[in-house]
XYZ file of C-alpha atoms in Angstrom:
557
model
C 3.232 14.647 1.749
C 2.991 13.932 -2.005
C 4.990 10.797 -2.917
C 6.546 10.692 0.576
C 7.967 7.214 1.205
C 7.178 5.252 4.375
C 8.143 1.820 5.564
C 4.524 1.191 6.543
C 1.259 3.021 6.005
C -1.487 2.015 8.426
C -5.062 2.668 7.350
C -7.141 3.152 10.485
C -6.174 4.685 13.804
C -8.150 2.682 16.318
C -6.646 0.475 19.011
C -5.400 -2.056 16.435
C -3.853 0.463 14.047
C -2.204 2.516 16.794
C -0.811 -0.603 18.478
C 0.697 -1.675 15.157
C 2.146 1.820 14.714
C 3.609 1.791 18.227
C 5.257 -1.581 17.620
C 6.734 -0.440 14.300
C 7.814 2.933 15.662
C 9.742 1.225 18.438
C 11.346 -0.898 15.704
C 12.644 2.359 14.154
C 10.335 2.174 11.160
C 8.976 5.225 9.359
C 5.222 4.910 9.873
C 2.165 6.871 8.766
C -1.290 6.313 10.268
C -4.236 7.625 8.252
C -7.412 7.812 10.319
C -10.832 9.181 9.427
C -11.578 10.050 13.069
C -14.808 8.026 13.297
C -14.137 5.096 15.651
C -16.816 2.435 15.834
C -16.997 2.644 19.648
C -17.314 6.439 19.767
C -20.874 6.332 21.259
C -19.748 4.160 24.168
C -19.089 5.774 27.548
C -16.037 3.683 28.244
C -13.728 0.904 27.120
C -14.086 -2.251 29.194
C -12.099 -5.416 29.963
C -8.932 -3.554 28.953
C -6.532 -4.079 31.856
C -5.369 -0.755 33.408
C -7.729 1.167 31.113
C -11.043 -0.072 32.488
C -13.809 2.466 31.854
C -11.602 4.947 29.987
C -13.621 6.917 27.409
C -12.732 5.740 23.875
C -11.531 9.168 22.746
C -9.143 9.394 25.708
C -7.685 5.964 24.939
C -7.054 6.940 21.321
C -5.588 10.316 22.288
C -3.125 8.612 24.628
C -2.277 6.096 21.905
C -1.624 8.796 19.317
C 0.671 10.593 21.735
C 2.651 7.414 22.366
C 2.977 6.692 18.629
C 4.172 10.243 17.958
C 6.753 9.826 20.702
C 8.481 7.203 18.559
C 8.374 9.277 15.384
C 5.119 7.958 13.973
C 3.055 10.352 11.863
C -0.742 10.530 12.153
C -3.002 12.383 9.758
C -6.746 12.785 9.764
C -8.064 11.718 6.403
C -9.621 8.978 4.327
C -7.731 6.608 2.076
C -9.629 6.244 -1.192
C -7.243 3.982 -3.125
C -4.314 1.671 -2.551
C -2.493 -0.267 -5.249
C 0.716 -2.139 -5.837
C 3.150 -0.125 -7.937
C 4.486 -3.108 -9.869
C 7.568 -5.287 -9.698
C 8.478 -8.559 -8.057
C 8.837 -7.285 -4.487
C 5.853 -7.255 -2.083
C 5.923 -3.440 -2.176
C 5.831 -0.628 -2.848
C 2.218 0.527 -2.702
C 0.759 3.860 -3.704
C -1.798 5.129 -1.162
C -4.097 7.970 -2.228
C -6.103 10.098 0.197
C -9.411 11.827 -0.431
C -7.715 15.240 -0.580
C -5.617 14.067 -3.539
C -2.335 13.592 -1.698
C -0.469 10.355 -2.262
C 2.218 8.494 -0.342
C 4.270 5.385 -1.011
C 4.659 2.480 1.412
C 6.779 -0.654 1.379
C 4.071 -2.429 3.404
C 0.404 -1.825 4.229
C -1.493 -2.567 7.427
C -5.267 -2.357 7.100
C -6.927 -1.584 10.430
C -10.122 -0.307 8.845
C -12.557 -1.997 11.229
C -16.080 -3.004 10.387
C -19.571 -1.673 9.846
C -22.491 -2.722 12.061
C -25.512 -3.475 9.901
C -28.295 -2.835 12.413
C -31.867 -4.166 12.463
C -34.322 -1.929 10.655
C -36.225 -0.727 13.705
C -37.103 2.991 13.869
C -35.016 4.817 16.478
C -32.646 1.914 17.135
C -29.591 3.288 15.296
C -29.689 6.568 17.201
C -29.269 4.788 20.527
C -26.562 2.381 19.382
C -23.772 2.112 21.940
C -25.803 3.912 24.596
C -28.739 1.723 25.686
C -28.978 -0.357 22.507
C -26.108 -2.780 23.004
C -24.433 -5.728 21.312
C -21.804 -7.196 23.659
C -22.474 -8.212 27.268
C -18.744 -8.269 28.048
C -18.542 -4.647 26.893
C -21.773 -3.342 28.436
C -23.341 -6.028 30.657
C -22.011 -4.739 33.978
C -23.378 -1.233 33.321
C -26.958 -2.576 32.840
C -26.830 -5.357 35.442
C -30.093 -6.139 37.213
C -32.072 -3.872 34.890
C -34.872 -4.837 32.541
C -33.013 -6.043 29.455
C -34.634 -6.845 26.127
C -32.939 -9.060 23.550
C -33.997 -8.482 19.943
C -33.658 -11.601 17.820
C -32.500 -11.088 14.245
C -30.974 -14.457 13.385
C -30.172 -18.019 14.423
C -28.038 -16.913 17.390
C -30.900 -15.092 19.114
C -31.530 -17.763 21.741
C -27.822 -17.912 22.528
C -27.795 -14.131 23.042
C -30.842 -14.203 25.320
C -29.358 -16.909 27.537
C -26.004 -15.076 27.600
C -27.518 -11.777 28.725
C -29.400 -13.655 31.449
C -26.073 -13.781 33.333
C -26.328 -10.033 34.006
C -29.989 -9.750 34.931
C -32.914 -11.907 36.039
C -35.259 -9.607 34.092
C -34.664 -10.563 30.441
C -37.297 -10.430 27.692
C -36.602 -12.192 24.405
C -38.286 -10.493 21.426
C -38.461 -12.974 18.550
C -39.012 -10.079 16.091
C -37.959 -11.518 12.696
C -35.582 -14.193 14.035
C -36.331 -17.924 13.773
C -38.724 -19.417 16.271
C -37.067 -21.478 19.035
C -37.486 -25.207 18.969
C -38.858 -27.124 21.953
C -35.461 -27.661 23.576
C -34.594 -23.978 23.285
C -37.941 -22.893 24.684
C -37.376 -25.184 27.671
C -33.987 -23.561 28.362
C -35.490 -20.073 28.128
C -38.306 -21.027 30.474
C -35.932 -22.679 32.925
C -33.893 -19.495 33.131
C -36.931 -17.272 33.517
C -36.548 -15.517 30.150
C -39.865 -14.141 28.872
C -40.507 -14.819 25.180
C -42.471 -12.268 23.108
C -43.623 -13.505 19.703
C -44.657 -10.198 18.111
C -42.525 -8.023 15.887
C -40.900 -4.879 17.332
C -41.801 -1.710 15.397
C -40.150 1.030 17.477
C -38.607 2.237 20.722
C -40.128 4.210 23.555
C -37.885 7.019 24.862
C -38.413 8.920 28.119
C -36.093 11.882 28.765
C -33.382 10.586 26.415
C -33.472 7.169 28.044
C -34.824 3.934 26.652
C -38.091 3.070 28.420
C -39.406 0.185 26.331
C -40.130 -1.283 22.916
C -43.365 -0.986 20.958
C -44.779 -4.117 19.382
C -46.657 -4.536 16.144
C -49.951 -4.821 18.009
C -49.375 -1.533 19.844
C -48.344 -2.943 23.209
C -45.237 -1.437 24.888
C -42.960 -3.751 26.849
C -40.788 -1.969 29.409
C -37.018 -2.366 29.185
C -34.055 -0.173 30.059
C -31.560 -1.737 27.680
C -32.018 -3.522 24.378
C -29.420 -6.028 23.203
C -29.284 -7.063 19.582
C -26.929 -8.675 17.168
C -25.758 -6.821 14.085
C -24.315 -8.171 10.904
C -20.601 -7.401 11.204
C -19.141 -6.468 7.822
C -15.464 -5.645 7.313
C -14.869 -2.386 5.468
C -13.961 -3.428 1.952
C -13.488 -0.144 0.061
C -9.732 -0.617 -0.519
C -9.692 -4.366 -1.082
C -10.406 -4.591 -4.858
C -7.459 -2.348 -5.746
C -5.170 -4.636 -3.760
C -6.561 -7.867 -5.168
C -8.352 -8.813 -1.948
C -11.949 -9.545 -1.068
C -13.941 -10.388 2.021
C -15.322 -13.789 2.946
C -18.324 -14.842 5.009
C -17.506 -15.398 8.681
C -19.320 -18.353 10.226
C -19.891 -18.826 13.954
C -21.666 -21.843 15.407
C -22.691 -22.798 11.904
C -24.208 -19.390 11.079
C -22.863 -16.504 9.006
C -22.525 -13.442 11.224
C -20.834 -11.124 8.730
C -17.720 -10.775 6.590
C -14.018 -10.476 7.293
C -10.704 -10.253 5.462
C -9.007 -13.667 5.597
C -5.491 -13.637 7.069
C -3.078 -15.847 8.950
C -2.387 -15.624 12.682
C -0.100 -12.598 12.200
C -2.574 -10.753 9.975
C -0.767 -11.457 6.695
C -3.228 -11.622 3.800
C -2.778 -13.652 0.631
C -1.412 -10.505 -1.070
C 2.306 -10.137 -0.246
C 3.042 -6.938 1.624
C -0.512 -6.423 2.913
C -1.530 -7.176 6.509
C -4.894 -6.742 8.208
C -5.662 -6.420 11.914
C -8.424 -5.611 14.360
C -12.113 -6.093 13.640
C -11.518 -6.227 9.874
C -10.080 -9.710 10.357
C -11.588 -10.765 13.735
C -14.999 -9.131 13.892
C -15.765 -10.222 17.469
C -12.523 -8.926 19.010
C -12.884 -6.473 21.870
C -10.592 -3.477 22.123
C -7.808 -5.219 24.017
C -7.787 -8.134 21.573
C -7.714 -5.748 18.616
C -4.744 -3.965 20.177
C -2.947 -7.281 20.636
C -3.587 -8.104 16.990
C -1.997 -4.807 16.006
C 1.135 -5.696 17.975
C 1.370 -9.102 16.280
C 0.921 -7.599 12.830
C 3.454 -4.843 13.484
C 6.079 -7.343 14.591
C 5.403 -9.564 11.578
C 5.699 -6.615 9.179
C 8.986 -5.550 10.726
C 10.300 -9.096 10.347
C 9.231 -9.151 6.702
C 10.998 -5.854 6.027
C 14.145 -7.170 7.703
C 14.129 -10.186 5.391
C 13.795 -7.885 2.381
C 16.681 -5.767 3.607
C 18.745 -8.923 4.130
C 18.097 -10.014 0.526
C 19.121 -6.614 -0.787
C 22.293 -6.607 1.296
C 23.224 -10.057 -0.009
C 22.510 -8.902 -3.565
C 24.795 -5.908 -3.070
C 27.533 -8.127 -1.705
C 27.252 -10.575 -4.595
C 27.033 -7.793 -7.146
C 30.159 -6.034 -5.954
C 32.552 -8.926 -6.597
C 32.090 -9.313 -10.391
C 31.965 -5.546 -10.854
C 35.259 -5.014 -9.040
C 36.776 -7.916 -10.938
C 35.970 -6.469 -14.357
C 36.636 -2.865 -13.372
C 33.510 -1.345 -14.912
C 30.046 -0.396 -13.802
C 28.175 -2.872 -16.008
C 26.799 -0.086 -18.147
C 26.080 2.372 -15.378
C 27.958 4.965 -17.338
C 28.031 8.300 -15.541
C 25.758 7.141 -12.770
C 22.293 8.362 -13.736
C 19.609 7.521 -16.239
C 20.683 3.878 -16.210
C 17.646 1.690 -16.650
C 18.327 -1.961 -17.276
C 19.221 -3.816 -20.432
C 21.079 -6.809 -21.831
C 24.790 -6.497 -21.314
C 25.119 -10.275 -21.231
C 26.070 -10.707 -17.561
C 23.808 -12.762 -15.349
C 22.359 -11.660 -12.039
C 23.832 -13.833 -9.242
C 21.856 -17.013 -8.690
C 18.920 -16.632 -6.326
C 18.811 -12.832 -6.625
C 15.974 -11.141 -8.505
C 16.583 -8.227 -10.846
C 14.956 -5.847 -8.380
C 17.090 -7.134 -5.512
C 20.237 -6.796 -7.649
C 19.568 -3.162 -8.516
C 18.405 -2.238 -5.040
C 21.589 -3.809 -3.732
C 23.701 -2.032 -6.351
C 22.301 1.362 -5.397
C 22.485 0.444 -1.734
C 26.273 0.108 -1.927
C 26.628 3.903 -1.836
C 24.664 6.890 -0.619
C 24.729 8.298 -4.149
C 25.839 6.925 -7.524
C 24.792 9.667 -9.903
C 26.768 12.763 -10.820
C 23.851 15.096 -10.151
C 23.815 16.402 -13.737
C 21.456 15.348 -16.543
C 22.663 13.428 -19.584
C 24.581 15.784 -21.870
C 22.882 14.263 -24.916
C 19.448 14.803 -23.413
C 20.233 18.441 -22.679
C 21.504 18.980 -26.213
C 18.613 17.244 -27.979
C 15.670 18.222 -25.765
C 16.512 21.796 -24.807
C 14.570 23.218 -27.752
C 11.477 21.018 -27.328
C 8.287 22.656 -26.028
C 7.346 21.175 -22.613
C 4.644 18.524 -22.526
C 4.391 15.018 -21.095
C 7.630 13.066 -20.827
C 8.458 9.441 -20.020
C 11.941 8.801 -18.606
C 12.772 5.086 -18.842
C 15.492 3.872 -16.513
C 15.449 7.133 -14.576
C 17.941 5.957 -11.945
C 18.395 8.589 -9.267
C 16.441 11.141 -11.262
C 18.772 13.716 -12.828
C 17.056 13.678 -16.233
C 13.535 13.736 -14.765
C 14.358 16.663 -12.484
C 15.942 18.605 -15.356
C 12.871 18.072 -17.540
C 10.507 19.067 -14.735
C 12.500 22.239 -14.122
C 11.933 23.127 -17.781
C 8.155 22.730 -17.427
C 7.631 19.084 -18.404
C 5.267 16.776 -16.539
C 7.333 13.646 -16.128
C 6.620 9.975 -15.548
C 9.899 8.433 -14.399
C 10.338 4.657 -14.209
C 13.093 2.456 -12.820
C 13.471 -1.062 -11.452
C 15.096 0.074 -8.196
C 12.972 1.468 -5.384
C 16.157 2.626 -3.678
C 16.961 4.780 -6.719
C 13.389 6.045 -6.969
C 13.370 7.075 -3.315
C 16.546 9.084 -3.802
C 15.164 10.618 -6.966
C 11.975 11.677 -5.185
C 14.033 13.311 -2.427
C 16.052 15.212 -5.023
C 12.852 16.367 -6.725
C 11.614 17.662 -3.370
C 14.834 19.598 -2.866
C 14.589 20.987 -6.399
C 10.986 22.094 -5.849
C 9.531 19.988 -8.700
C 8.068 17.014 -6.794
C 4.570 17.894 -7.962
C 5.643 17.592 -11.614
C 7.104 14.072 -11.452
C 5.418 10.715 -10.878
C 7.865 7.987 -9.870
C 6.951 4.440 -10.904
C 8.699 1.178 -10.202
C 8.835 -1.041 -13.298
C 10.892 -4.024 -14.317
C 10.740 -3.325 -18.037
C 11.129 -7.053 -18.697
C 7.645 -7.611 -17.311
C 5.815 -4.267 -17.256
C 5.823 -0.942 -19.080
C 4.366 2.423 -18.027
C 1.006 3.132 -19.617
C 0.065 6.340 -21.388
C 1.261 8.382 -24.377
C 3.949 11.048 -24.262
C 5.378 14.005 -26.150
C 8.885 12.839 -25.260
C 10.079 9.335 -24.455
C 13.693 9.112 -23.308
C 15.525 5.780 -22.965
C 19.029 6.448 -21.713
C 21.744 3.828 -21.252
C 19.602 0.726 -20.972
C 22.620 -1.476 -20.170
C 23.007 -3.713 -17.133
C 23.816 -7.210 -15.888
C 20.139 -8.108 -16.126
C 19.041 -9.984 -19.209
C 16.233 -8.006 -20.856
C 14.594 -7.859 -24.299
C 16.062 -4.407 -24.939
C 14.859 -4.164 -28.533
C 11.297 -4.989 -27.445
C 11.488 -2.341 -24.725
C 12.650 0.277 -27.239
C 9.804 -0.638 -29.608
C 7.374 -0.102 -26.745
C 9.067 3.218 -26.084
C 8.499 4.248 -29.701
C 4.860 3.152 -29.542
C 4.334 5.421 -26.517
C 5.284 8.558 -28.485
C 2.319 10.672 -29.629
C 2.162 11.952 -33.221
C 4.432 14.982 -33.364
C 6.381 13.717 -30.350
C 10.037 12.773 -29.891
C 11.843 9.519 -29.142
C 15.333 9.873 -27.663
C 17.614 6.835 -27.310
C 21.071 7.184 -25.763
C 23.479 4.286 -25.302
C 27.044 3.019 -25.135
C 28.970 1.880 -28.225
C 31.485 -0.080 -26.186
C 33.319 -0.479 -22.915
C 34.992 2.532 -21.257
C 38.596 3.184 -22.197
C 40.089 1.803 -18.976
C 38.695 -1.723 -19.494
C 41.763 -3.480 -20.919
C 40.201 -6.870 -21.626
C 36.506 -6.350 -22.318
C 34.363 -9.496 -22.386
C 34.274 -10.651 -25.993
C 30.822 -12.185 -25.631
C 29.213 -8.773 -25.092
C 28.232 -6.867 -28.245
C 27.073 -3.254 -28.239
C 24.634 -2.276 -31.008
C 25.468 0.552 -33.376
C 22.981 3.390 -33.934
C 22.054 1.743 -37.229
C 21.379 -1.549 -35.472
C 19.102 0.246 -33.026
C 17.181 2.015 -35.810
C 16.648 -1.280 -37.614
C 15.534 -3.054 -34.432
C 13.136 -0.337 -33.317
C 11.728 -0.063 -36.856
C 11.687 3.743 -37.069
C 10.783 3.729 -40.736
C 9.499 6.334 -43.151
C 6.996 7.838 -43.513
C 5.884 7.491 -39.872
C 9.211 8.592 -38.395
C 11.748 11.290 -39.202
C 15.228 10.657 -37.788
C 16.699 14.031 -36.778
C 19.884 12.878 -35.015
C 21.866 9.649 -35.339
C 25.466 10.100 -34.277
C 28.300 9.003 -32.060
C 29.981 11.185 -29.456
C 32.806 10.813 -26.947
C 32.206 11.600 -23.317
C 35.068 12.157 -20.896
C 34.855 10.088 -17.722
C 37.157 9.377 -14.845
C 38.244 5.782 -14.366
C 37.578 4.089 -11.000
C 41.138 4.945 -9.919
C 40.580 8.615 -10.743
C 42.671 8.732 -13.934
C 41.201 10.377 -17.070
C 39.150 8.176 -19.361
C 36.468 8.271 -22.008
C 33.357 6.514 -23.172
C 32.062 6.447 -26.741
C 28.293 6.728 -26.878
C 25.550 7.328 -29.436
C 22.337 9.339 -29.545
C 19.257 8.896 -31.704
C 16.560 11.542 -31.864
C 13.491 10.739 -33.946
C 10.250 12.592 -34.460
C 6.965 10.823 -35.031
C 5.202 12.651 -37.812
C 1.786 14.139 -36.965
């Protein structure tokens, strides 16, 4: 599952997460659900107020949901997500999602269905009976304890409201003020009018008889009989993954009082971070199971719509990109179809289309652009280098990165196009070297891979996208460790079949590149600086050629 690409990764496999997965699966999306297998309602005997599923045990509901999701191709794994982060670029995705076992996957969109944590009152024995006879929601559990002796433990300003609410299910309700605020005169009158007994003392423990709640023990030693104890908990959204995504929780206020925290989102679950949705109790802490499931459906539909819009943009970019390319009869510096990167050929990206959309559209025109073979200059110059850490800038569909990994290198491969990176990752899987390559999406105009490397390769950084190519190459040189190698490969001009090349486009000579990158003595030793001719077929299939250059420099130890 390492580096496997999904349309959507859903974190959390409760009713909300599975409903989102079902919606997306039926929309023909590739979906992964990661679930820790610890649902909040696991202690409960049944799910209630869920039409057609009334009283169904929670584990049976989830099992049925998982089976339905799998029926539409959804994948479900038991595990814990420990990190999620945006992989860079202008698009909402992709995101890298890392599990506790070290595996990592990539997702275009994220849906967080991580639920919440109940912060329970600090009363000895209370937590162990949570969801059994210590209860929080009368709509979830009230019918099952109707007409019994019900205690209500006050822990905050909503205590009186809770006591009067539970009174609907039983005439025998005792309100334990515990450490909640004391009722005012109007509230006491309502409690008295409804026959709710008020106990002022603090509760210090529970009385259990044969694994059943029998009563509560007060600070003074007295035991008050009750068969069910209702209490409010502070409801806090799980926030472990939020910092890495640039999100944080906010206080949730009800009736003027803070009852917990949630992740802010719009009506569909979209957060303020593009590409990240949230659903279920993480966003609406008071939702019951059926409402959480409905939220998952809404979020799933919204995510699918967002992906469709992205695909529309890429299709338009491909359509716009194809016209000028066909007109000029060249690939805008794509060369032999791999190791492209992006540079400064002087052509503009069509108006309204981002660089990422242009390249995704360009790759999307065909199932494969590359030749399947690594750069001949790379093979010649790097074959004798001892394997170490390599950075492949503008990796395209991955031929160079795969070749290096097959020779024992650990490779970081970067490109602006997620379409290209996905294809490259699939090729690495087929070649058996996926565990030796990390694919990263970078627009080198705005971001550059971190780290230091024994080999940095920048091959054919030419494209329609305006880019500070010289600055990128200087960053490439700075990333080489002492004793390491910098390899720069580029075009010296247009291919032979271009009869009227654009005069406004100038290709640098190897000397120009050396001057710009500032590979000066004594820090650098230039080992290769030469031109070479590479045979290439023209678009119509006739023989042609391209004159290129290669620079190999070693950074002195």
